[in-house]
């Protein structure tokens, strides 16, 4: 039996992962640039209104996509909301503080201070998920954060409100990622323990 189809599938899967990562990175960068342009160049007065508008648009687009059967997901159920809590609150906090910090800070400083998310994620994973990390990884993260602190110390346009928002955004992003992992882990455990036994 030939192994060529398997090799082609593996190559296709790797290429798809690479393209997905590039698309995500590009989309993330463009979202930040567009939000910065709207809030500063076009002087949009309220980042809260912009955030609410983006959330409403997302809901409408997803609902239309579901109706056209482009995507599939479960109907709204308050039980699901309780199961994934506090993820909705973390998302709103992440979204609002992200837009606020985008408005207050320059894009280079915004990018630099986002590095604190890595350290916060590591701390929360150690505390909530009980994960341990190799020393070389910890040293690498500390080095990244130390570099971010040096860059921030030379910021001539220091804005206390902007720095507060970006650090809150880092915290919300880290908490959202960690609690998503926790919820997914709980779901896997629940599926394993509640799965009916299969006859031998």
Coordinates of C-alpha atoms in Angstrom, one line a residue:
X1 CA 0.0 0.0 0.0
X2 CA 1.4 3.4 -1.0
X3 CA 2.2 6.0 1.6
X4 CA 2.0 8.9 -0.9
X5 CA -1.7 9.8 0.0
X6 CA -0.8 9.9 3.7
X7 CA 2.2 12.1 3.0
X8 CA 0.2 14.5 0.8
X9 CA -2.5 14.7 3.6
X10 CA 0.2 15.6 6.2
X11 CA 1.7 18.2 3.9
X12 CA -1.8 19.7 3.2
X13 CA -2.5 19.8 6.9
X14 CA 0.8 21.5 7.7
X15 CA 0.2 24.0 4.9
X16 CA -3.4 24.7 6.2
X17 CA -2.1 25.3 9.7
X18 CA 0.6 27.7 8.4
X19 CA -2.0 29.6 6.3
X20 CA -4.4 29.7 9.2
X21 CA -1.7 31.2 11.5
X22 CA -0.7 33.8 8.9
X23 CA -4.4 34.7 8.3
X24 CA -4.9 35.1 12.1
X25 CA -1.8 37.2 12.5
X26 CA -2.7 39.4 9.6
X27 CA -6.3 39.8 10.7
X28 CA -5.2 40.7 14.3
X29 CA -2.7 43.3 13.0
X30 CA -5.3 44.8 10.6
X31 CA -8.0 45.0 13.4
X32 CA -5.6 46.9 15.6
X33 CA -4.6 49.3 12.8
X34 CA -8.2 49.9 11.7
X35 CA -9.3 50.5 15.3
X36 CA -6.4 52.9 15.9
X37 CA -7.3 54.8 12.7
X38 CA -11.0 55.1 13.6
X39 CA -10.3 56.3 17.1
X40 CA -7.5 58.7 16.4
X41 CA -7.3 59.8 12.7
X42 CA -11.1 60.0 12.3
X43 CA -11.5 61.1 15.9
X44 CA -14.3 58.7 16.8
X45 CA -15.4 60.1 20.2
X46 CA -16.3 56.9 22.1
X47 CA -14.4 53.6 22.2
X48 CA -17.3 52.1 24.2
X49 CA -19.8 52.8 21.3
X50 CA -17.3 51.4 18.9
X51 CA -16.9 48.2 20.9
X52 CA -20.7 47.8 21.3
X53 CA -21.1 48.3 17.6
X54 CA -18.5 45.7 16.8
X55 CA -20.2 43.2 19.2
X56 CA -23.7 43.8 17.6
X57 CA -22.2 43.5 14.1
X58 CA -20.6 40.2 15.1
X59 CA -23.8 38.8 16.4
X60 CA -25.7 39.8 13.3
X61 CA -23.1 38.4 10.9
X62 CA -23.0 35.1 12.9
X63 CA -26.8 34.8 13.0
X64 CA -27.0 35.5 9.2
X65 CA -24.3 32.9 8.6
X66 CA -26.1 30.3 10.7
X67 CA -29.4 31.0 8.8
X68 CA -27.6 30.5 5.5
X69 CA -26.0 27.3 7.0
X70 CA -22.5 28.7 6.3
X71 CA -21.6 27.9 9.9
X72 CA -23.2 25.7 12.6
X73 CA -23.4 26.3 16.3
X74 CA -25.7 25.7 19.2
X75 CA -28.8 27.9 19.7
X76 CA -28.7 30.3 22.7
X77 CA -29.2 28.5 26.0
X78 CA -28.8 30.0 29.4
X79 CA -27.4 26.8 30.7
X80 CA -24.5 27.1 28.3
X81 CA -24.0 30.7 29.5
X82 CA -23.7 29.4 33.1
X83 CA -21.3 26.6 32.0
X84 CA -18.9 29.0 30.3
X85 CA -19.1 31.7 32.9
X86 CA -16.9 33.9 33.5
X87 CA -15.8 33.9 29.8
X88 CA -18.4 36.3 28.5
X89 CA -17.4 38.9 31.1
X90 CA -13.7 38.4 30.4
X91 CA -14.4 38.9 26.7
X92 CA -16.3 42.2 27.2
X93 CA -13.5 43.4 29.5
X94 CA -10.8 42.4 27.0
X95 CA -12.7 44.0 24.2
X96 CA -13.3 47.3 25.9
X97 CA -9.9 47.7 27.5
X98 CA -8.3 46.8 24.3
X99 CA -10.0 49.5 22.4
X100 CA -9.4 52.0 25.2
X101 CA -5.7 51.3 25.2
X102 CA -5.5 51.4 21.4
X103 CA -6.9 54.9 21.5
X104 CA -4.6 56.1 24.3
X105 CA -1.3 54.6 23.3
X106 CA 0.9 54.6 20.2
X107 CA 0.9 51.3 18.2
X108 CA 4.5 50.5 19.0
X109 CA 4.0 51.0 22.8
X110 CA 0.7 49.1 22.6
X111 CA 2.5 46.2 21.0
X112 CA 5.4 46.3 23.6
X113 CA 3.1 46.4 26.6
X114 CA 1.1 43.5 25.3
X115 CA 4.1 41.3 26.1
X116 CA 3.0 41.3 29.7
X117 CA 0.2 39.0 28.7
X118 CA 2.7 36.2 28.4
X119 CA 3.9 36.6 32.0
X120 CA 0.3 36.9 33.3
X121 CA -0.8 33.8 31.4
X122 CA 2.1 31.8 32.9
X123 CA 1.2 33.0 36.4
X124 CA -2.5 32.2 36.0
X125 CA -1.8 28.8 34.5
X126 CA 0.5 27.9 37.4
X127 CA -2.1 29.1 39.9
X128 CA -5.4 27.8 38.3
X129 CA -4.3 24.9 36.1
X130 CA -1.4 23.8 38.4
X131 CA 1.0 23.8 35.4
X132 CA 4.7 23.8 35.8
X133 CA 7.2 25.4 33.4
X134 CA 10.8 24.6 32.7
X135 CA 13.3 27.2 34.0
X136 CA 14.6 28.2 30.5
X137 CA 11.0 29.1 29.5
X138 CA 10.5 31.1 32.7
X139 CA 13.8 32.9 32.0
X140 CA 12.8 33.6 28.4
X141 CA 9.5 35.2 29.5
X142 CA 11.2 37.3 32.2
X143 CA 13.7 38.5 29.6
X144 CA 10.8 39.5 27.3
X145 CA 9.0 41.4 30.1
X146 CA 12.2 43.1 31.2
X147 CA 12.7 44.3 27.6
X148 CA 9.2 45.6 27.6
X149 CA 9.8 47.5 30.8
X150 CA 12.9 49.1 29.4
X151 CA 11.0 50.2 26.3
X152 CA 8.2 51.6 28.5
X153 CA 10.6 53.5 30.7
X154 CA 11.7 55.5 27.6
X155 CA 8.1 56.4 26.6
X156 CA 8.0 60.2 26.4
X157 CA 4.2 60.2 25.9
X158 CA 3.5 58.4 29.2
X159 CA -0.2 58.2 29.8
X160 CA -1.3 56.7 33.2
X161 CA -4.8 56.0 31.9
X162 CA -3.5 54.3 28.7
X163 CA -1.0 52.1 30.7
X164 CA -3.8 51.2 33.1
X165 CA -6.0 50.1 30.3
X166 CA -3.3 48.1 28.5
X167 CA -2.4 46.2 31.7
X168 CA -6.0 45.5 32.4
X169 CA -6.3 44.3 28.8
X170 CA -3.3 42.0 29.4
X171 CA -5.0 40.6 32.5
X172 CA -8.3 40.0 30.7
X173 CA -6.6 38.3 27.8
X174 CA -4.6 36.0 30.0
X175 CA -7.6 35.2 32.2
X176 CA -9.7 34.5 29.1
X177 CA -7.1 32.1 27.7
X178 CA -6.6 30.2 30.9
X179 CA -10.3 29.9 31.7
X180 CA -10.9 28.7 28.2
X181 CA -8.4 25.9 28.7
X182 CA -9.9 25.1 32.1
X183 CA -13.5 24.9 30.6
X184 CA -12.3 22.7 27.8
X185 CA -10.5 20.5 30.2
X186 CA -13.6 20.2 32.4
X187 CA -15.6 19.3 29.3
X188 CA -13.2 16.6 28.3
X189 CA -13.3 15.1 31.8
X190 CA -17.1 15.3 31.9
X191 CA -17.3 13.5 28.5
X192 CA -15.0 10.8 29.7
X193 CA -16.7 10.1 33.0
X194 CA -20.3 10.3 31.6
X195 CA -19.7 8.4 28.4
X196 CA -21.7 5.2 28.3
X197 CA -19.8 1.9 28.4
X198 CA -19.4 0.1 25.1
X199 CA -20.0 -3.6 25.0
X200 CA -16.9 -5.7 24.5

